[in-house]
Coordinates of N, CA, C and O in Angstrom, one line a residue:
A1 N 12.8 161.9 133.7 CA 13.8 160.9 133.9 C 15.1 161.7 134.1 O 15.3 162.8 133.5
A2 N 16.0 161.1 134.9 CA 17.3 161.8 135.2 C 18.2 161.8 133.9 O 18.1 160.9 133.1
A3 N 19.0 162.8 133.8 CA 19.9 162.9 132.6 C 20.9 161.8 132.7 O 21.3 161.4 133.8
L4 N 21.4 161.3 131.6 CA 22.4 160.3 131.5 C 23.7 160.8 132.1 O 24.1 161.9 131.7
P5 N 24.4 160.1 132.9 CA 25.7 160.6 133.4 C 26.7 160.5 132.2 O 26.8 159.4 131.6
R6 N 27.4 161.5 131.9 CA 28.3 161.5 130.8 C 29.3 162.6 130.9 O 29.2 163.5 131.7
A7 N 30.4 162.5 130.1 CA 31.4 163.5 130.1 C 31.0 164.7 129.3 O 30.1 164.6 128.4
A8 N 31.6 165.9 129.5 CA 31.3 167.0 128.7 C 31.6 166.8 127.2 O 32.6 166.2 126.9
S9 N 30.8 167.2 126.3 CA 30.9 167.0 124.9 C 31.5 168.3 124.2 O 31.3 169.4 124.7
G10 N 32.1 168.0 123.1 CA 32.6 169.2 122.3 C 31.5 169.6 121.2 O 31.8 170.6 120.5
L11 N 30.4 168.9 121.1 CA 29.4 169.3 120.2 C 28.5 170.4 120.7 O 28.1 170.3 121.9
P12 N 28.1 171.3 119.9 CA 27.2 172.4 120.4 C 25.9 171.8 120.8 O 25.4 170.9 120.2
S13 N 25.4 172.3 121.9 CA 24.1 171.7 122.5 C 23.4 172.7 123.4 O 24.0 173.7 123.9
A14 N 22.1 172.5 123.5 CA 21.4 173.4 124.4 C 21.6 172.9 125.9 O 21.3 173.7 126.8
R15 N 22.2 171.7 126.1 CA 22.5 171.3 127.4 C 23.9 171.6 127.7 O 24.8 171.6 126.9
P16 N 24.2 171.9 129.0 CA 25.6 172.2 129.4 C 26.5 171.0 129.1 O 27.7 171.2 128.9
Q17 N 26.0 169.8 129.2 CA 26.8 168.6 128.9 C 26.1 167.7 128.0 O 24.9 167.5 128.1
G18 N 26.9 167.1 127.0 CA 26.3 166.1 126.1 C 25.5 166.7 125.0 O 25.3 167.9 124.9
L19 N 25.1 165.8 124.1 CA 24.3 166.2 123.0 C 22.8 166.3 123.4 O 22.4 165.6 124.3
L20 N 22.1 167.1 122.7 CA 20.7 167.3 123.1 C 19.8 166.2 122.4 O 19.8 166.1 121.2
L21 N 19.3 165.3 123.2 CA 18.4 164.2 122.7 C 17.1 164.8 122.3 O 16.5 165.7 123.0
P22 N 16.6 164.5 121.1 CA 15.3 165.0 120.6 C 14.2 164.8 121.7 O 14.2 163.8 122.4
R23 N 13.4 165.8 121.9 CA 12.4 165.7 123.0 C 11.6 164.5 122.9 O 11.2 163.9 123.9
S24 N 11.2 164.1 121.7 CA 10.4 162.9 121.5 C 11.1 161.6 122.0 O 10.5 160.6 122.2
L25 N 12.4 161.7 122.1 CA 13.2 160.6 122.5 C 13.8 160.7 123.9 O 14.6 159.9 124.3
A26 N 13.4 161.7 124.6 CA 14.1 162.0 125.9 C 13.7 161.1 127.0 O 13.2 161.6 128.0
R27 N 13.9 159.8 126.8 CA 13.6 158.8 127.8 C 15.0 158.3 128.2 O 15.7 157.7 127.4
S28 N 15.5 158.6 129.4 CA 16.9 158.2 129.7 C 16.9 157.1 130.8 O 16.9 157.4 131.9
P29 N 17.1 155.9 130.4 CA 17.2 154.8 131.3 C 18.5 154.9 132.1 O 19.4 155.5 131.6
A30 N 18.6 154.2 133.2 CA 19.8 154.2 134.0 C 20.8 153.3 133.2 O 20.5 152.7 132.2
R31 N 22.1 153.4 133.6 CA 23.2 152.7 132.9 C 22.8 151.2 132.6 O 22.4 150.5 133.5
G32 N 22.8 150.9 131.4 CA 22.6 149.5 131.0 C 21.1 149.1 130.9 O 20.8 148.0 130.6
A33 N 20.2 150.0 131.2 CA 18.8 149.6 131.3 C 18.1 149.9 130.0 O 18.6 150.7 129.1
R34 N 17.0 149.3 129.7 CA 16.2 149.5 128.6 C 15.0 150.4 129.0 O 14.6 150.4 130.2
A35 N 14.3 151.0 128.0 CA 13.1 151.8 128.4 C 12.1 150.8 128.8 O 12.1 149.6 128.4
D36 N 11.2 151.2 129.7 CA 10.2 150.3 130.3 C 9.3 149.8 129.2 O 8.5 150.5 128.6
R37 N 9.3 148.5 129.0 CA 8.5 147.9 127.9 C 7.0 148.0 128.1 O 6.2 148.1 127.2
G38 N 6.6 147.8 129.4 CA 5.2 147.9 129.7 C 4.6 149.3 129.4 O 3.6 149.4 128.8
A39 N 5.4 150.3 129.7 CA 5.0 151.7 129.4 C 4.9 151.9 127.9 O 4.0 152.5 127.4
E40 N 5.9 151.3 127.2 CA 5.9 151.4 125.7 C 4.7 150.8 125.1 O 4.1 151.3 124.2
Q41 N 4.4 149.6 125.6 CA 3.2 148.8 125.1 C 1.9 149.6 125.3 O 1.0 149.6 124.5
S42 N 1.9 150.3 126.5 CA 0.7 151.1 126.8 C 0.6 152.2 125.9 O -0.5 152.5 125.4
R43 N 1.7 152.9 125.5 CA 1.7 154.0 124.6 C 1.2 153.5 123.2 O 0.4 154.1 122.6
A44 N 1.7 152.3 122.8 CA 1.4 151.8 121.5 C -0.1 151.4 121.5 O -0.8 151.7 120.5
A45 N -0.6 150.9 122.6 CA -2.1 150.5 122.7 C -2.9 151.8 122.6 O -4.0 151.7 122.2
G46 N -2.4 152.9 123.1 CA -3.1 154.1 123.2 C -3.1 154.9 121.9 O -3.5 156.0 121.8
G47 N -2.5 154.3 120.9 CA -2.5 154.9 119.5 C -1.3 155.8 119.3 O -1.4 156.9 118.7
M48 N -0.1 155.5 119.8 CA 1.1 156.3 119.5 C 1.4 156.3 118.0 O 1.3 155.3 117.4
P49 N 1.6 157.5 117.5 CA 1.9 157.6 116.0 C 3.0 156.7 115.6 O 4.0 156.5 116.3
A50 N 2.9 156.1 114.4 CA 3.8 155.2 113.9 C 5.2 155.8 113.8 O 6.2 155.2 114.0
E51 N 5.2 157.1 113.4 CA 6.6 157.8 113.2 C 7.3 157.9 114.5 O 8.5 157.9 114.5
E52 N 6.6 158.1 115.6 CA 7.3 158.1 116.9 C 7.8 156.7 117.3 O 8.8 156.6 118.0
E53 N 7.0 155.7 117.0 CA 7.4 154.3 117.3 C 8.7 154.0 116.6 O 9.5 153.2 117.1
E54 N 8.9 154.5 115.4 CA 10.0 154.2 114.6 C 11.1 155.2 114.7 O 11.9 155.3 113.7
E55 N 11.2 156.0 115.7 CA 12.3 157.0 115.8 C 13.6 156.2 115.9 O 13.7 155.1 116.3
F56 N 14.7 156.9 115.3 CA 16.0 156.3 115.3 C 17.0 157.3 115.6 O 17.1 158.4 114.9
Y57 N 17.9 157.0 116.6 CA 18.9 158.0 117.0 C 20.1 157.2 117.5 O 19.9 156.2 118.2
V58 N 21.3 157.7 117.2 CA 22.5 157.0 117.7 C 23.5 158.1 118.2 O 23.7 159.1 117.5
R59 N 24.1 157.8 119.3 CA 25.2 158.7 119.8 C 26.3 157.8 120.4 O 26.0 156.9 121.1
Y60 N 27.5 158.2 120.0 CA 28.7 157.5 120.5 C 29.7 158.5 121.0 O 29.9 159.5 120.4
Y61 N 30.4 158.2 122.2 CA 31.4 159.0 122.7 C 32.5 158.1 123.3 O 32.3 157.1 123.9
V62 N 33.7 158.5 123.0 CA 34.9 157.9 123.7 C 35.9 159.0 124.0 O 36.1 159.9 123.2
G63 N 36.4 159.0 125.2 CA 37.3 160.0 125.6 C 38.0 159.8 127.0 O 37.7 158.8 127.7
H64 N 38.9 160.6 127.3 CA 39.7 160.6 128.5 C 40.3 161.9 128.9 O 40.4 162.8 128.0
K65 N 40.6 162.1 130.1 CA 41.3 163.3 130.5 C 42.7 162.9 131.0 O 42.9 162.0 131.8
G66 N 43.7 163.5 130.4 CA 45.1 163.1 130.7 C 46.1 164.3 130.5 O 45.8 165.4 130.7
K67 N 47.3 163.9 130.1 CA 48.4 164.9 129.9 C 48.0 166.0 129.0 O 48.4 167.2 129.2
F68 N 47.2 165.7 128.0 CA 46.8 166.8 127.0 C 45.4 167.3 127.2 O 44.8 167.8 126.3
G69 N 44.9 167.1 128.4 CA 43.5 167.6 128.7 C 42.4 166.6 128.3 O 42.7 165.4 128.3
H70 N 41.3 167.1 128.0 CA 40.1 166.3 127.6 C 40.2 166.0 126.2 O 39.9 166.9 125.3
E71 N 40.5 164.8 125.8 CA 40.6 164.4 124.4 C 39.4 163.4 124.2 O 39.2 162.5 125.0
F72 N 38.7 163.6 123.1 CA 37.6 162.7 122.9 C 37.2 162.7 121.4 O 37.6 163.6 120.6
L73 N 36.3 161.7 121.1 CA 35.7 161.6 119.8 C 34.2 161.4 120.1 O 33.8 160.6 121.0
E74 N 33.3 162.1 119.4 CA 31.9 162.0 119.6 C 31.1 162.2 118.3 O 31.5 163.1 117.5
F75 N 30.1 161.4 118.1 CA 29.2 161.7 116.9 C 27.8 161.3 117.3 O 27.6 160.5 118.2
E76 N 26.9 161.8 116.5 CA 25.5 161.4 116.7 C 24.8 161.5 115.4 O 25.1 162.3 114.5
F77 N 23.8 160.6 115.2 CA 22.9 160.7 114.1 C 21.5 161.0 114.6 O 21.0 160.2 115.5
R78 N 20.9 162.0 114.1 CA 19.5 162.4 114.6 C 18.5 161.8 113.6 O 18.8 161.5 112.5
P79 N 17.2 161.7 114.1 CA 16.2 161.1 113.2 C 16.0 161.8 111.8 O 15.7 161.1 110.9
D80 N 16.3 163.1 111.8 CA 16.1 163.8 110.5 C 17.3 163.6 109.5 O 17.4 164.2 108.5
G81 N 18.3 162.8 109.9 CA 19.5 162.5 109.1 C 20.7 163.5 109.4 O 21.7 163.4 108.7
R82 N 20.6 164.3 110.4 CA 21.7 165.2 110.7 C 22.8 164.4 111.4 O 22.5 163.7 112.4
L83 N 24.0 164.5 110.9 CA 25.2 163.9 111.5 C 26.0 165.0 112.1 O 26.3 166.0 111.4
R84 N 26.3 164.9 113.4 CA 27.2 165.8 114.1 C 28.4 165.1 114.6 O 28.3 164.0 115.2
Y85 N 29.5 165.7 114.5 CA 30.8 165.0 114.7 C 31.8 166.0 115.4 O 31.8 167.2 115.0
A86 N 32.5 165.5 116.4 CA 33.5 166.4 117.1 C 34.7 165.5 117.5 O 34.5 164.3 118.0
N87 N 35.9 166.0 117.3 CA 37.1 165.3 117.6 C 38.0 166.3 118.2 O 38.4 167.2 117.6
N88 N 38.4 166.1 119.5 CA 39.3 167.0 120.2 C 40.6 166.3 120.6 O 40.5 165.3 121.4
S89 N 41.7 166.8 120.1 CA 43.0 166.3 120.6 C 43.9 167.5 120.8 O 44.0 168.4 119.9
N90 N 44.5 167.6 121.9 CA 45.4 168.7 122.2 C 46.9 168.3 122.0 O 47.8 169.1 122.3
Y91 N 47.1 167.1 121.4 CA 48.4 166.7 121.1 C 49.1 167.6 120.1 O 48.5 167.9 119.0
K92 N 50.2 168.1 120.3 CA 51.0 169.0 119.4 C 50.1 170.2 119.1 O 50.1 170.7 117.9
N93 N 49.3 170.7 120.0 CA 48.4 171.9 119.9 C 47.4 171.7 118.7 O 47.0 172.7 118.1
D94 N 46.9 170.5 118.5 CA 45.9 170.2 117.5 C 44.6 171.0 118.0 O 44.4 171.2 119.2
V95 N 43.8 171.4 117.0 CA 42.6 172.1 117.3 C 41.4 171.1 117.2 O 41.5 170.1 116.5
M96 N 40.3 171.5 117.8 CA 39.1 170.6 117.8 C 38.5 170.6 116.4 O 38.4 171.7 115.7
I97 N 38.1 169.4 115.9 CA 37.4 169.3 114.6 C 35.9 169.2 114.9 O 35.5 168.3 115.7
R98 N 35.1 170.1 114.4 CA 33.7 170.0 114.5 C 33.1 170.0 113.1 O 33.3 170.9 112.3
K99 N 32.2 169.0 112.8 CA 31.6 169.0 111.5 C 30.1 168.6 111.7 O 29.7 167.9 112.6
E100 N 29.3 169.1 110.8 CA 27.9 168.8 110.8 C 27.4 168.7 109.3 O 27.8 169.5 108.5
S101 N 26.6 167.7 109.1 CA 26.1 167.5 107.7 C 24.8 166.7 107.8 O 24.4 166.3 108.9
H102 N 24.1 166.5 106.7 CA 22.9 165.7 106.6 C 23.2 164.5 105.7 O 23.8 164.7 104.7
V103 N 22.6 163.4 106.1 CA 22.7 162.2 105.3 C 21.3 161.8 104.8 O 20.3 162.2 105.4
T104 N 21.3 161.0 103.7 CA 20.0 160.6 103.2 C 19.4 159.5 104.1 O 20.0 158.9 104.9
Q105 N 18.1 159.3 103.8 CA 17.4 158.2 104.6 C 18.0 156.8 104.2 O 17.9 155.9 105.0
A106 N 18.5 156.7 103.0 CA 19.2 155.4 102.6 C 20.4 155.1 103.5 O 20.6 154.0 103.9
V107 N 21.1 156.2 103.8 CA 22.3 156.0 104.7 C 21.8 155.7 106.1 O 22.3 154.8 106.8
M108 N 20.7 156.3 106.6 CA 20.1 156.1 107.9 C 19.6 154.6 108.0 O 19.8 153.9 109.0
R109 N 19.0 154.1 106.9 CA 18.5 152.7 106.9 C 19.7 151.8 107.0 O 19.6 150.7 107.7
E110 N 20.8 152.1 106.3 CA 22.0 151.2 106.3 C 22.6 151.2 107.8 O 23.0 150.2 108.3
L111 N 22.6 152.4 108.4 CA 23.1 152.5 109.8 C 22.2 151.7 110.7 O 22.7 150.9 111.6
R112 N 20.9 151.8 110.5 CA 20.0 151.1 111.4 C 20.2 149.6 111.2 O 20.2 148.8 112.1
K113 N 20.3 149.1 109.9 CA 20.5 147.7 109.6 C 21.8 147.2 110.3 O 21.8 146.1 110.9
T114 N 22.9 148.0 110.3 CA 24.1 147.6 110.9 C 23.9 147.4 112.4 O 24.4 146.4 113.0
I115 N 23.2 148.3 113.1 CA 23.0 148.2 114.5 C 22.1 147.0 114.8 O 22.3 146.2 115.7
E116 N 21.0 146.8 114.0 CA 20.1 145.7 114.3 C 20.7 144.4 114.1 O 20.6 143.4 114.8
D117 N 21.6 144.3 113.0 CA 22.2 143.0 112.7 C 23.3 142.7 113.7 O 23.6 141.5 113.9
S118 N 23.8 143.7 114.4 CA 24.8 143.4 115.4 C 24.2 142.8 116.7 O 24.9 142.1 117.5
E119 N 22.9 142.9 116.9 CA 22.2 142.4 118.0 C 22.6 143.1 119.3 O 22.4 142.6 120.4
I120 N 23.1 144.3 119.2 CA 23.5 145.1 120.4 C 22.3 145.4 121.3 O 22.4 145.5 122.5
L121 N 21.1 145.4 120.7 CA 19.9 145.8 121.4 C 19.5 144.7 122.4 O 18.8 144.9 123.4
K122 N 20.1 143.5 122.3 CA 19.9 142.4 123.2 C 20.9 142.4 124.4 O 20.7 141.6 125.3
E123 N 21.9 143.2 124.3 CA 22.9 143.2 125.3 C 22.6 144.0 126.5 O 21.7 144.9 126.6
D124 N 23.5 143.8 127.6 CA 23.3 144.6 128.8 C 24.8 144.9 129.3 O 25.6 144.0 129.3
D125 N 25.0 146.1 129.8 CA 26.4 146.4 130.2 C 26.6 146.3 131.7 O 27.7 146.7 132.2
N126 N 25.8 145.6 132.4 CA 26.0 145.4 133.9 C 27.3 144.8 134.3 O 27.8 145.0 135.4
H127 N 27.8 143.9 133.4 CA 29.0 143.2 133.7 C 30.2 143.6 132.9 O 31.2 143.0 132.8
W128 N 30.1 144.8 132.3 CA 31.2 145.4 131.5 C 32.0 146.2 132.4 O 31.6 146.7 133.4
P129 N 33.3 146.4 132.1 CA 34.2 147.2 132.9 C 33.7 148.7 133.0 O 33.3 149.3 132.0
A130 N 33.7 149.2 134.2 CA 33.2 150.6 134.5 C 34.2 151.6 133.9 O 35.4 151.2 133.9
P131 N 33.8 152.8 133.6 CA 34.8 153.8 133.1 C 35.8 154.0 134.2 O 35.5 154.0 135.4
D132 N 37.1 154.3 133.8 CA 38.2 154.5 134.8 C 39.1 155.6 134.3 O 38.7 156.3 133.3
R133 N 40.3 155.7 134.9 CA 41.2 156.8 134.5 C 41.7 156.6 133.1 O 42.1 157.6 132.4
V134 N 41.6 155.4 132.5 CA 42.0 155.2 131.1 C 41.0 155.9 130.2 O 41.4 156.3 129.1
G135 N 39.8 155.9 130.5 CA 38.8 156.6 129.7 C 37.4 155.9 129.8 O 37.2 155.0 130.6
R136 N 36.5 156.4 129.0 CA 35.1 155.9 129.0 C 34.6 155.9 127.6 O 35.0 156.7 126.7
Q137 N 33.6 155.0 127.4 CA 32.9 155.0 126.1 C 31.4 155.0 126.5 O 31.0 154.4 127.5
E138 N 30.6 155.6 125.6 CA 29.2 155.6 125.8 C 28.5 155.4 124.4 O 29.0 155.9 123.4
L139 N 27.5 154.6 124.4 CA 26.7 154.3 123.2 C 25.3 154.4 123.6 O 24.8 153.7 124.5
E140 N 24.5 155.3 122.9 CA 23.1 155.4 123.1 C 22.4 155.2 121.8 O 22.8 155.7 120.8
V141 N 21.4 154.3 121.8 CA 20.6 154.0 120.6 C 19.1 154.0 120.9 O 18.7 153.4 121.9
V142 N 18.4 154.8 120.1 CA 16.9 154.7 120.2 C 16.5 154.1 118.8 O 16.8 154.7 117.8
C143 N 15.9 152.9 118.9 CA 15.5 152.2 117.7 C 14.1 151.8 117.8 O 13.8 150.7 118.5
G144 N 13.1 152.5 117.3 CA 11.7 152.2 117.5 C 11.4 152.3 118.9 O 11.6 153.3 119.6
K145 N 10.9 151.2 119.5 CA 10.5 151.2 120.9 C 11.7 150.8 121.9 O 11.5 150.8 123.1
E146 N 12.8 150.5 121.3 CA 14.0 150.2 122.1 C 14.8 151.4 122.4 O 15.1 152.2 121.5
H147 N 15.3 151.5 123.6 CA 16.2 152.6 124.0 C 17.3 152.0 124.9 O 17.0 151.6 126.0
I148 N 18.5 152.0 124.4 CA 19.6 151.4 125.2 C 20.6 152.5 125.4 O 20.8 153.5 124.7
S149 N 21.3 152.4 126.6 CA 22.4 153.4 126.9 C 23.5 152.6 127.6 O 23.3 152.2 128.8
F150 N 24.6 152.4 127.0 CA 25.7 151.7 127.5 C 26.9 152.6 127.9 O 27.1 153.6 127.2
T151 N 27.5 152.3 129.0 CA 28.7 153.0 129.4 C 29.8 151.9 129.8 O 29.5 151.0 130.6
T152 N 31.0 152.1 129.4 CA 32.0 151.2 129.7 C 33.4 151.9 129.6 O 33.4 153.1 129.2
S153 N 34.5 151.2 129.9 CA 35.8 151.8 129.8 C 36.3 151.7 128.4 O 35.6 151.1 127.5
K154 N 37.4 152.4 128.1 CA 38.0 152.2 126.8 C 38.5 150.8 126.6 O 39.0 150.2 127.6
I155 N 38.4 150.3 125.4 CA 38.8 148.9 125.2 C 40.1 149.0 124.2 O 40.0 149.5 123.1
G156 N 41.2 148.5 124.8 CA 42.4 148.6 124.0 C 42.5 147.5 122.9 O 43.0 147.8 121.8
S157 N 42.1 146.3 123.2 CA 42.2 145.2 122.3 C 41.2 144.1 122.6 O 40.5 144.2 123.7
L158 N 41.2 143.1 121.8 CA 40.3 141.9 122.1 C 40.6 141.2 123.4 O 39.8 140.5 124.0
S159 N 41.9 141.3 123.8 CA 42.3 140.7 125.0 C 41.6 141.3 126.2 O 41.2 140.6 127.2
D160 N 41.3 142.6 126.1 CA 40.5 143.3 127.2 C 39.1 142.7 127.2 O 38.5 142.6 128.2
V161 N 38.6 142.5 126.0 CA 37.2 141.9 125.9 C 37.2 140.5 126.5 O 36.3 140.2 127.3
Q162 N 38.2 139.7 126.2 CA 38.2 138.3 126.7 C 38.3 138.3 128.2 O 37.8 137.4 128.9
A163 N 39.0 139.3 128.8 CA 39.3 139.3 130.2 C 38.1 139.8 131.0 O 38.1 139.8 132.2
S164 N 37.0 140.3 130.3 CA 35.9 140.9 131.0 C 35.0 139.8 131.5 O 35.1 138.6 131.2
K165 N 34.0 140.2 132.4 CA 33.0 139.2 132.9 C 31.9 138.9 131.9 O 31.2 137.9 132.1
D166 N 31.8 139.6 130.8 CA 30.8 139.3 129.8 C 31.5 139.5 128.4 O 31.2 140.4 127.7
P167 N 32.4 138.5 128.1 CA 33.2 138.7 126.8 C 32.3 138.6 125.6 O 32.5 139.3 124.6
E168 N 31.2 137.8 125.6 CA 30.3 137.7 124.4 C 29.6 139.1 124.2 O 29.6 139.6 123.0
G169 N 29.0 139.6 125.2 CA 28.3 140.9 125.0 C 29.3 142.0 124.7 O 29.0 142.9 123.8
L170 N 30.4 142.1 125.3 CA 31.4 143.2 125.1 C 32.0 143.0 123.7 O 32.3 144.0 123.1
R171 N 32.1 141.8 123.2 CA 32.6 141.6 121.8 C 31.6 142.2 120.8 O 32.1 142.8 119.8
V172 N 30.3 142.0 121.0 CA 29.3 142.6 120.2 C 29.5 144.1 120.1 O 29.5 144.8 119.1
F173 N 29.7 144.7 121.3 CA 29.9 146.2 121.4 C 31.1 146.6 120.7 O 31.2 147.6 120.0
Y174 N 32.2 145.9 121.0 CA 33.5 146.2 120.4 C 33.5 146.3 118.9 O 34.0 147.2 118.3
Y175 N 32.9 145.2 118.3 CA 32.9 145.2 116.8 C 31.9 146.2 116.2 O 32.2 146.8 115.2
L176 N 30.8 146.4 116.9 CA 29.9 147.4 116.4 C 30.5 148.8 116.4 O 30.3 149.6 115.5
V177 N 31.2 149.2 117.5 CA 31.9 150.5 117.6 C 32.9 150.6 116.4 O 33.0 151.7 115.8
Q178 N 33.6 149.6 116.1 CA 34.6 149.6 115.0 C 33.8 149.9 113.7 O 34.2 150.8 112.9
D179 N 32.7 149.3 113.5 CA 31.9 149.5 112.3 C 31.3 150.9 112.2 O 31.4 151.6 111.2
L180 N 30.8 151.4 113.4 CA 30.3 152.8 113.4 C 31.3 153.8 113.1 O 31.1 154.8 112.4
K181 N 32.5 153.6 113.7 CA 33.6 154.6 113.4 C 34.0 154.6 112.0 O 34.1 155.7 111.4
C182 N 34.1 153.4 111.3 CA 34.5 153.4 109.9 C 33.4 154.1 109.1 O 33.7 154.8 108.1
F183 N 32.1 153.8 109.5 CA 31.0 154.4 108.8 C 31.0 155.9 108.8 O 30.9 156.6 107.8
V184 N 31.3 156.5 110.0 CA 31.3 157.9 110.2 C 32.5 158.5 109.6 O 32.4 159.6 108.9
F185 N 33.7 157.9 109.7 CA 34.9 158.5 109.1 C 34.7 158.5 107.6 O 35.2 159.5 106.9
S186 N 34.1 157.5 107.0 CA 33.8 157.5 105.5 C 32.9 158.7 105.2 O 33.2 159.4 104.2
L187 N 31.9 158.9 105.9 CA 30.9 160.0 105.6 C 31.6 161.3 105.8 O 31.4 162.2 104.9
I188 N 32.3 161.5 106.8 CA 33.0 162.8 107.0 C 34.0 163.1 105.9 O 34.1 164.2 105.4
G189 N 34.7 162.0 105.6 CA 35.7 162.2 104.5 C 35.1 162.5 103.2 O 35.6 163.4 102.4
L190 N 33.9 161.9 102.9 CA 33.2 162.2 101.6 C 32.6 163.6 101.6 O 32.7 164.3 100.6
H191 N 32.1 164.0 102.7 CA 31.4 165.3 102.8 C 32.5 166.5 102.8 O 32.2 167.5 102.1
F192 N 33.6 166.3 103.5 CA 34.5 167.4 103.7 C 35.9 167.2 103.1 O 36.7 168.1 103.2
R193 N 36.1 166.0 102.6 CA 37.4 165.7 102.0 C 38.6 166.1 103.0 O 39.5 166.7 102.7
I194 N 38.4 165.6 104.2 CA 39.4 165.7 105.3 C 39.6 164.4 105.9 O 38.9 163.4 105.7
K195 N 40.8 164.3 106.6 CA 41.0 163.1 107.4 C 40.4 163.3 108.8 O 40.8 164.2 109.5
P196 N 39.3 162.6 109.2 CA 38.6 162.9 110.4 C 39.4 162.6 111.7 O 39.0 163.0 112.8
V197 N 40.5 161.8 111.6 CA 41.3 161.6 112.8 C 42.8 161.9 112.4 O 43.1 162.0 111.3

């Protein structure tokens, strides 16, 4: 499958761009698409191991290129509980913050519950605003047999959500992103006793 279109990341990776998706999860649907369910059902019928069916991975990116260069925030949770975080701002010569830690499976279960309860897995980004000069956001989630990959522009406020062609779906995305950011900032603060932003 073709690699997901995305901006360059500040997190260390084996790929020149973006975070390295675990090989067992390296199914990359096109923008807004889900993994082919027929193929997934065939794999399941063929005796796919339960642990692969229940893989869980989350990556979020938001950034733009402007007066101060490429400024972005990105984080990912890998199936083994590894949390990787990068925040780059060149404002007033700030340096990039890169952090990596491991979280327990209890934390991963809470993260998964947050995502499943949001019902983001039912959404589609075909009618969301495309990335523009203001910036872009990307959200990728692998949750069991579901694999979603969303791309949209930066959202300044709920008025931007209301003005979109799919306000209901974009509202789900908007609130989930706020929850994920608070979740990650809390974890980073607890692990490293720093202000993540």
